[in-house]
Tab-separated table of C-alpha atoms in Angstrom:
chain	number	residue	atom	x	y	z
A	1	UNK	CA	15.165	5.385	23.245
A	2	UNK	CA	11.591	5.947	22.040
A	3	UNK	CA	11.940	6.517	18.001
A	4	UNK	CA	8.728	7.771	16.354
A	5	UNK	CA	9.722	7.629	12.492
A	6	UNK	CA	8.020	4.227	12.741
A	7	UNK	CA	5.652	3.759	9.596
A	8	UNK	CA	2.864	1.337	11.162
A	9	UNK	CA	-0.604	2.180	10.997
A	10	UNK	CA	-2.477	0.504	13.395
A	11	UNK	CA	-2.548	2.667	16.065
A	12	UNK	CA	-4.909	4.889	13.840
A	13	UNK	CA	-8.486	4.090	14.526
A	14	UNK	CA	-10.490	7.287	15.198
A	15	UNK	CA	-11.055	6.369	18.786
A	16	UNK	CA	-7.727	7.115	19.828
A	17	UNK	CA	-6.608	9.685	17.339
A	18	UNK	CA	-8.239	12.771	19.133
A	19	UNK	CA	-7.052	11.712	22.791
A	20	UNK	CA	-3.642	11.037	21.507
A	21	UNK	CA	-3.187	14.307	19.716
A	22	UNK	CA	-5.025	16.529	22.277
A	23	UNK	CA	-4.347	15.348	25.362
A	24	UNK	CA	-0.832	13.244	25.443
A	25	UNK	CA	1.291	15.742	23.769
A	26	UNK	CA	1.417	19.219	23.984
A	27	UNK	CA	1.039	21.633	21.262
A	28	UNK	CA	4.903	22.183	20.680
A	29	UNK	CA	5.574	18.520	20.652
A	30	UNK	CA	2.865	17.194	18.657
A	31	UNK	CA	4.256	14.885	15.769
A	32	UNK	CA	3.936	14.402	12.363
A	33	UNK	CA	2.007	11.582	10.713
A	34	UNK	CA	2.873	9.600	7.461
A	35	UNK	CA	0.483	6.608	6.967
A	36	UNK	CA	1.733	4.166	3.895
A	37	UNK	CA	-1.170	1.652	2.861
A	38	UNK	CA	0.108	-0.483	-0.019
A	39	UNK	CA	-2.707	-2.784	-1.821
A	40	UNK	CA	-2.798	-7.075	-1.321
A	41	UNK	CA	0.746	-6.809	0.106
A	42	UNK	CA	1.557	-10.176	1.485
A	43	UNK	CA	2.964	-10.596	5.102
A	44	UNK	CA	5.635	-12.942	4.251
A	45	UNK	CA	6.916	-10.112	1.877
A	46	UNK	CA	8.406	-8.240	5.313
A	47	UNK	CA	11.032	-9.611	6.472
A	48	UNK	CA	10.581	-8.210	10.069
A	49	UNK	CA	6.830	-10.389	9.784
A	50	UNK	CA	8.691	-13.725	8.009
A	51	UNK	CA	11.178	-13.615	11.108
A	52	UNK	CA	8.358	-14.520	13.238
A	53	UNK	CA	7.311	-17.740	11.216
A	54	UNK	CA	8.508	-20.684	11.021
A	55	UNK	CA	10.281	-22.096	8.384
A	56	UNK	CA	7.496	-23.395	6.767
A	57	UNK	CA	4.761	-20.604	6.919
A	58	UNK	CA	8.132	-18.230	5.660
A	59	UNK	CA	9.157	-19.804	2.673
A	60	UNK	CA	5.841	-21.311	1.215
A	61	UNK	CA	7.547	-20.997	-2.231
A	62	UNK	CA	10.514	-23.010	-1.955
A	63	UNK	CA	13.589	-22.626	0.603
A	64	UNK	CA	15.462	-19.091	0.845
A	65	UNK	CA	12.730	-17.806	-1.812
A	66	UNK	CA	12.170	-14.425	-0.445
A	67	UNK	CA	12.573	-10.423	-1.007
A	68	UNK	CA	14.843	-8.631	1.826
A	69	UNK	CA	12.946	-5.410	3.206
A	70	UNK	CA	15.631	-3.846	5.125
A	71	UNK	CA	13.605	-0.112	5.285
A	72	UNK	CA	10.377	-1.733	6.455
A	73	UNK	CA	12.291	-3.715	8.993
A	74	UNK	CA	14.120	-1.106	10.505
A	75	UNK	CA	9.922	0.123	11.379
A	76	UNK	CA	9.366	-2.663	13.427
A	77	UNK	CA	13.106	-2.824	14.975
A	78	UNK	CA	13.131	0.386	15.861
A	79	UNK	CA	9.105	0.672	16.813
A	80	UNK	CA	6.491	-1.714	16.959
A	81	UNK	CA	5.355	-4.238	15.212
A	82	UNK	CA	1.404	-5.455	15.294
A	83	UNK	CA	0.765	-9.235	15.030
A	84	UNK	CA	-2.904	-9.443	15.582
A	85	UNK	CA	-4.075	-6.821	13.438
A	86	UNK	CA	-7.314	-7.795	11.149
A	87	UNK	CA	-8.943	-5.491	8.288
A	88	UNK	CA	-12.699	-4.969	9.178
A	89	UNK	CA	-13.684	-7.005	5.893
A	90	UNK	CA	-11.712	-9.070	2.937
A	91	UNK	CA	-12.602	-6.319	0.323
A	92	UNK	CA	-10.926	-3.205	-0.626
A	93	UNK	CA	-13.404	-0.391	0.342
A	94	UNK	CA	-14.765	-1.485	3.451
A	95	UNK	CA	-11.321	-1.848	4.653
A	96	UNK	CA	-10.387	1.467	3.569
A	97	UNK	CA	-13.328	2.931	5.107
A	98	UNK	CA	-12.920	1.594	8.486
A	99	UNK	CA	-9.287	2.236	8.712
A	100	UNK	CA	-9.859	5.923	7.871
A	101	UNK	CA	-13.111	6.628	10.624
A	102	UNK	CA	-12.703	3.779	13.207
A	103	UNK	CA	-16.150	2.768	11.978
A	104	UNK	CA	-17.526	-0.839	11.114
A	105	UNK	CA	-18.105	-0.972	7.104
A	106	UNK	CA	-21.613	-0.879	7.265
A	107	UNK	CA	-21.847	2.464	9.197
A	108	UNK	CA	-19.563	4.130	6.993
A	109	UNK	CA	-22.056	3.551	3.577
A	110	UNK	CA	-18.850	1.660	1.941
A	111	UNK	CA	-19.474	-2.057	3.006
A	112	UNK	CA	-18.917	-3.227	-0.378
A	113	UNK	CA	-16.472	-2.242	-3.028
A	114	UNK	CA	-17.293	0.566	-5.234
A	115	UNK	CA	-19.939	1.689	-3.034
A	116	UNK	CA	-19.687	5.450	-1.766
A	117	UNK	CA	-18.541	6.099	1.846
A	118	UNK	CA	-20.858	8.498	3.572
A	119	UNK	CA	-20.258	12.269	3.506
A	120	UNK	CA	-20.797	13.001	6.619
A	121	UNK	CA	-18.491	10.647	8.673
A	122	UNK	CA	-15.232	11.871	10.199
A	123	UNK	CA	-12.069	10.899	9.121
A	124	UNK	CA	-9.112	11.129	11.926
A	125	UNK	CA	-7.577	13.050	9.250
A	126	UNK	CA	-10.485	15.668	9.682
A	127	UNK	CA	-9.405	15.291	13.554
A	128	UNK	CA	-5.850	16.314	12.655
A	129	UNK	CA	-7.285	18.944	10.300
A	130	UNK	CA	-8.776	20.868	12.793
A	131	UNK	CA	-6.295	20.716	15.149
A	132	UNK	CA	-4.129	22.881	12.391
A	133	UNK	CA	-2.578	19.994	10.518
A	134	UNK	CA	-1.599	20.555	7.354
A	135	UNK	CA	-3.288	17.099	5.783
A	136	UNK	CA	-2.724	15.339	2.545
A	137	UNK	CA	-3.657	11.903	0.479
A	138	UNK	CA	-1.962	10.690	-2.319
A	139	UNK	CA	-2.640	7.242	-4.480
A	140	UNK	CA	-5.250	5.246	-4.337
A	141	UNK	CA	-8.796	6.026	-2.193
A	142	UNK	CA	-11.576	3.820	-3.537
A	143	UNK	CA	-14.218	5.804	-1.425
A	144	UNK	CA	-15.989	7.627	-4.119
A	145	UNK	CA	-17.722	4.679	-5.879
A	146	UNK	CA	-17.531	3.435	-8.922
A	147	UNK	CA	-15.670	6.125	-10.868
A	148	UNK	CA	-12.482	4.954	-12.720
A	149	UNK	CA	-10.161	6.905	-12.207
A	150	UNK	CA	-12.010	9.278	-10.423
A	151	UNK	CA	-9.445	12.249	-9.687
A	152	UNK	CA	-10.302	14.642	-6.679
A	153	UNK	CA	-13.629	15.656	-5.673
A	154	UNK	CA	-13.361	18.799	-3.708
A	155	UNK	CA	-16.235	18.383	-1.566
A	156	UNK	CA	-15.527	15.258	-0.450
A	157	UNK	CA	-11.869	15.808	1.059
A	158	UNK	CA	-13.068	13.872	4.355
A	159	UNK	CA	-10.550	16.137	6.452
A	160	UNK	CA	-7.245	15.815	3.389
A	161	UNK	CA	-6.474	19.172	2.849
A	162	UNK	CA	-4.834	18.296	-0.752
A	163	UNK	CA	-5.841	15.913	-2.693
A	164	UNK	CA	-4.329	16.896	-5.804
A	165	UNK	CA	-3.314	13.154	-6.433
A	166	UNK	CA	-5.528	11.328	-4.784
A	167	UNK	CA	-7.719	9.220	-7.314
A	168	UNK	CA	-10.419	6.474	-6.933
A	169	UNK	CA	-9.516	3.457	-8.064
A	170	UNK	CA	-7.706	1.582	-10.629
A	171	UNK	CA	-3.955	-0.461	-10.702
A	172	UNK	CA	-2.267	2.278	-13.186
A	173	UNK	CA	1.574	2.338	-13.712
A	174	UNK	CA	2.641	5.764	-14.253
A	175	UNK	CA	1.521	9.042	-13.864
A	176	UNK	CA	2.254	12.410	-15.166
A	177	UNK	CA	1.641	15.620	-13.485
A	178	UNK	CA	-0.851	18.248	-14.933
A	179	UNK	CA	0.053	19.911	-18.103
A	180	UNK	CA	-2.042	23.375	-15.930
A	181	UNK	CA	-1.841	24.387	-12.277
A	182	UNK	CA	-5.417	23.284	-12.064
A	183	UNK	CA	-5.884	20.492	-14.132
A	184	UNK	CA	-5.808	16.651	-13.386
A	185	UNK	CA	-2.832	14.261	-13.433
A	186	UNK	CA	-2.477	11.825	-16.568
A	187	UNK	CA	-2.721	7.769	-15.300
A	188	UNK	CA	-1.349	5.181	-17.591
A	189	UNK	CA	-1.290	1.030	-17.674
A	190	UNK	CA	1.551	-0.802	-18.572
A	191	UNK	CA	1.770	-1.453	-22.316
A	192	UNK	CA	4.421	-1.017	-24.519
A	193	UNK	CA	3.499	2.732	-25.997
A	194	UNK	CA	3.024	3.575	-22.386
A	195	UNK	CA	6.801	1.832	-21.614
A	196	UNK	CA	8.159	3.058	-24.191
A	197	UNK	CA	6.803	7.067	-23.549
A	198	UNK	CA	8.323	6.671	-20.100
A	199	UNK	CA	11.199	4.738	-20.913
A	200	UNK	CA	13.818	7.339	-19.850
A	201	UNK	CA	11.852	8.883	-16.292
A	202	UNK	CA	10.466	5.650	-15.170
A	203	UNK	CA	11.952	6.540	-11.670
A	204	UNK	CA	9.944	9.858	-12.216
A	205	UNK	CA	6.898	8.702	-13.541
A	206	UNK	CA	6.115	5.074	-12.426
A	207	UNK	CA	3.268	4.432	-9.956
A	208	UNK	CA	5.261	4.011	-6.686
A	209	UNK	CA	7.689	6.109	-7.313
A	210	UNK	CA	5.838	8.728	-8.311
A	211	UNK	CA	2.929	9.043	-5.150
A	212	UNK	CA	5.881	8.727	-2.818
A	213	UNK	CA	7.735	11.880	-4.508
A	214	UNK	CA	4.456	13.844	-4.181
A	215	UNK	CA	3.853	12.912	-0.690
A	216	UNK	CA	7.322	14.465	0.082
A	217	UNK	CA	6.089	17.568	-1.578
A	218	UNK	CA	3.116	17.749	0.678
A	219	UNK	CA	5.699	17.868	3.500
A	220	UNK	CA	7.402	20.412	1.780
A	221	UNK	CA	4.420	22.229	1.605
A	222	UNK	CA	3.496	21.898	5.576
A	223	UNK	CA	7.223	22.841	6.907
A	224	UNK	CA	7.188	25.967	4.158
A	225	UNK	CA	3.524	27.063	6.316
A	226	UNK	CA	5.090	26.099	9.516
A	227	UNK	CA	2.635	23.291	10.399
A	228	UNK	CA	2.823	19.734	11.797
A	229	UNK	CA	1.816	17.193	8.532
A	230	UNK	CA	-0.274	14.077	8.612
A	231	UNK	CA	-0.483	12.707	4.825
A	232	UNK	CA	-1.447	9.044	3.548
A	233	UNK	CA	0.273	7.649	0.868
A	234	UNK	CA	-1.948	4.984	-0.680
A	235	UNK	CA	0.227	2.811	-3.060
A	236	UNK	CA	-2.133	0.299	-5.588
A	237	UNK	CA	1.389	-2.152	-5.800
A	238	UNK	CA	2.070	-4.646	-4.776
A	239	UNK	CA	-1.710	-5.583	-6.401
A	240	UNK	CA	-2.198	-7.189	-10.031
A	241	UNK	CA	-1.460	-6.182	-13.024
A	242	UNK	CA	2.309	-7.865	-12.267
A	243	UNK	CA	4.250	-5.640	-13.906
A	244	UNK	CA	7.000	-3.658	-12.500
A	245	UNK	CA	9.866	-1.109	-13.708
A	246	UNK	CA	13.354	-1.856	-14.367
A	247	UNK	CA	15.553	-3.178	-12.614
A	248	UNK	CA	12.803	-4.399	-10.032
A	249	UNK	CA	11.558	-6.849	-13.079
A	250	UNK	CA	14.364	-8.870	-13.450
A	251	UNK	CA	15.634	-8.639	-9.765
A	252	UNK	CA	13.989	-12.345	-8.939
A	253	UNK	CA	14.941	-14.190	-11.919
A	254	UNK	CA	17.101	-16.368	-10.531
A	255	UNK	CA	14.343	-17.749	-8.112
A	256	UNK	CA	10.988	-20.505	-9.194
A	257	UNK	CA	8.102	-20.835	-7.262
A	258	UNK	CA	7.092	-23.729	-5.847
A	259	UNK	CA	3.465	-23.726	-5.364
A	260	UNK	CA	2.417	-23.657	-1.802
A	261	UNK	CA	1.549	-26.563	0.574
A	262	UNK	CA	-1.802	-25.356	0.931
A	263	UNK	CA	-2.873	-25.260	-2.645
A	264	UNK	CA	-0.818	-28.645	-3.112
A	265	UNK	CA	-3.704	-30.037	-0.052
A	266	UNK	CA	-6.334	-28.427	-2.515
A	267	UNK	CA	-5.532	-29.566	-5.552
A	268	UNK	CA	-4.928	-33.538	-4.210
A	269	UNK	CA	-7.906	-32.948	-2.380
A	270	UNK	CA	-6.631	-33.138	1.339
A	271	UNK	CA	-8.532	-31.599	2.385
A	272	UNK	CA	-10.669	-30.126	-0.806
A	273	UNK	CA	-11.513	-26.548	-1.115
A	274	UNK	CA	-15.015	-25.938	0.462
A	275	UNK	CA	-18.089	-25.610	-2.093
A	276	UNK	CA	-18.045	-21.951	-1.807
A	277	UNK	CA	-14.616	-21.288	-2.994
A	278	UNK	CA	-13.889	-20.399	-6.741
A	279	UNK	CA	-10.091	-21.018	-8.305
A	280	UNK	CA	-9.451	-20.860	-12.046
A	281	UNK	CA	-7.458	-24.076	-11.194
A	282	UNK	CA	-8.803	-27.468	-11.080
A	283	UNK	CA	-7.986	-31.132	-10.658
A	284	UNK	CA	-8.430	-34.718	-9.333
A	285	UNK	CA	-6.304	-36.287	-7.127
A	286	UNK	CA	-5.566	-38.406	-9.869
A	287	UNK	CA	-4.120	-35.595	-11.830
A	288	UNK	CA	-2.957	-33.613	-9.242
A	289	UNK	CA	0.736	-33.848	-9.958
A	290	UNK	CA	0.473	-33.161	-13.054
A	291	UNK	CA	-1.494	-29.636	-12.776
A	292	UNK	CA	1.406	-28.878	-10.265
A	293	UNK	CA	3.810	-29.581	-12.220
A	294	UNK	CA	2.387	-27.681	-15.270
A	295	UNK	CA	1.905	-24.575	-12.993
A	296	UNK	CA	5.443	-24.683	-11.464
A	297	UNK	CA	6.983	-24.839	-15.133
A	298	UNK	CA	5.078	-22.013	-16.363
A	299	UNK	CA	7.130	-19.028	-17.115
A	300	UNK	CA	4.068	-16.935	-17.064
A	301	UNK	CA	3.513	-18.164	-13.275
A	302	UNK	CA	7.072	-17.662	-12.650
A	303	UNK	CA	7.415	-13.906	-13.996
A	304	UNK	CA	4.813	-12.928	-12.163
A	305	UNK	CA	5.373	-14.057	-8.544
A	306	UNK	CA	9.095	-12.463	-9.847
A	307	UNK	CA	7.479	-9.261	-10.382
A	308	UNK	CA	5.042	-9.332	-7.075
A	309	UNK	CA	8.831	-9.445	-5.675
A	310	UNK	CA	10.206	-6.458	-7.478
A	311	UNK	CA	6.684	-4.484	-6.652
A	312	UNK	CA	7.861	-5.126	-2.785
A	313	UNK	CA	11.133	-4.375	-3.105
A	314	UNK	CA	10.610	-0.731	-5.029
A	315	UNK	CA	8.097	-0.151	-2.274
A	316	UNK	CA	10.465	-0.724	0.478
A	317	UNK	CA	13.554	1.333	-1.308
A	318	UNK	CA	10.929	4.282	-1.383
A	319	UNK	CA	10.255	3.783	2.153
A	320	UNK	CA	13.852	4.098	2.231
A	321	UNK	CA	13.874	7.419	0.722
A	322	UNK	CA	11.053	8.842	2.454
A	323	UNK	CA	12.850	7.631	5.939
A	324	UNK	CA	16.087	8.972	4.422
A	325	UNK	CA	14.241	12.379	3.716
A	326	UNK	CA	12.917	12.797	7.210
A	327	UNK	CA	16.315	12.484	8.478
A	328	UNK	CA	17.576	15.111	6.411
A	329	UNK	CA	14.897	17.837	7.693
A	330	UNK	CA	15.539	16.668	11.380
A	331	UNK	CA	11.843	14.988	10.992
A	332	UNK	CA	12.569	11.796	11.874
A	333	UNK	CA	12.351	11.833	16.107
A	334	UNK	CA	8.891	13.419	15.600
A	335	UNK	CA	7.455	11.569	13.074
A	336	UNK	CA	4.716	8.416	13.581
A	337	UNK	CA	3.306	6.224	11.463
């Protein structure tokens, strides 16, 4: 049976969007749309993508050192799952931009990070708008330059209907709604007044927890007007700053990371990194061992592959919620992602 709850994104490039929507379903069966685009999130952090790898590409860290996504696997089990799927360019805006217009970088104004994509272009969420939608985008866009963090600008909605929590850019932890029906959400970074001010709603007010919560008020919204809902949730985890809510920080502390086989080649030297690469980390292949061994006994190192671990595995229990949610409303047969 054809199940269309299935969270993956590719399908999305602008080209198809319009014939899909107007001319494979008809009006009464046209389905809702949740995108989820989570920030420098590692393949071999999905267990339905490690499955496909060898041993040795899986567990690059040391045997059985992994984080179980059960909700993200059930996507690709019960869906599709893309293995030959490339951004349009290693940076952050460009591959935002192209993944929201089906346009190369460079066309789009944003072929660089910080830069501005162009007003004009269309979004297939402007598609969707027009076809009576009711469109949303929560988290993180970094499409409006350089501004920091750059809450919503009203005339550049690119097709998102409310963008009441959509900001620019930055890696904040929590969030607070506004204090005024109009005003702007609060952002925070993790430090310890900020910890200690959310200490008792973390599952409220953290980062991940928080944009997904909001996204399930934009659907909310849609089935209170009667309309269909496309809305992108934009999470900025799993990306740096490590640092993750309890219990998701402590959740790996039984594992250590080994460091990779690949940056065990670089290090000794076989082969070395080529001239144009840049790594904080350097050594001979006379000292090689030792700068391993130094990294692998670092607690600092350790915590914070640990926490890139708990990052994952809060994003994929809030996939579990949203997919839980749909199933309550009688959403989830007529729902792609």
């Amino acid at each position: 049976m054809y199940k269309e709850a299935v969270f993956l994104v590719a399908f999305l490039l602008l080209s198809n969007v319009q014939h899909i929507f107007s001319n494979v379903f008809a009006d009464e069966d046209k389905p809702n749309l949740v995108v989820i685009y989570t920030d420098e999130h590692s393949y071999r952090t999905i267990g339905a993508y490690r499955q496909l790898l060898s041993n040795e590409q899986a567990f690059i860290w040391g045997d059985g050192v992994k984080v179980d996504t059960p909700h993200l696997d059930s996507l690709a089990d019960d869906g599709a799952i893309f293995t030959n799927f490339y951004v349009a360019a290693p940076l952050c805006t460009p591959s935002r931009a192209t993944f929201l217009t089906g346009l190369y970088p460079y066309h789009t104004g944003a072929h660089l990070n910080h830069l501005r994509m162009h007003g004009n272009v269309t979004t297939w969420a402007e598609v969707l708008r027009r076809r009576n939608y009711h469109t949303g985008f929560v988290g993180k866009f970094h499409l409006n330059g350089a501004a920091k963090p750059g809450w919503k600008e009203q005339d550049r909605k690119f097709g998102f209907k409310n963008t009441l929590y959509q900001y620019n850019r930055g890696h904040w932890k929590f969030f607070e709604k506004p204090d005024q029906q109009f005003g702007e959400p609060s952002e925070y970074e993790w430090t310890d007044e900020s910890a200690a001010k959310f200490s008792g709603t973390m599952e409220e007010n953290y980062a991940t927890d928080f944009l997904f919560d909001r996204g399930i008020e934009i659907i909310d919204d849609a089935l209170e007007r009667g309309k269909r809902f496309a809305v992108m949730l934009s999470i900025p985890d799993p990306h740096a700053p490590n640092t993750v809510r309890p219990p998701y920080d402590t959740m790996y502390d039984h594992f250590d990371f080994k460091v990779p086989k690949t940056a065990w080649s670089a290090l000794h030297k076989k082969p070395a990194l080529p001239g144009w690469s840049s790594t904080p980390i350097q050594a001979e292949p006379d000292n090689a061992d030792d700068v391993i061994k130094e990294l692998e006994e670092s607690e600092k190192r350790q915590v914070y592959f640990r926490n890139i671990f708990g990052m994952v595995k809060l994003i994929d229990d809030n996939v579990g919620k949203m997919l839980n949610y749909l199933k309550e409303k009688g959403l989830e047969e007529n729902t792609i992602g």
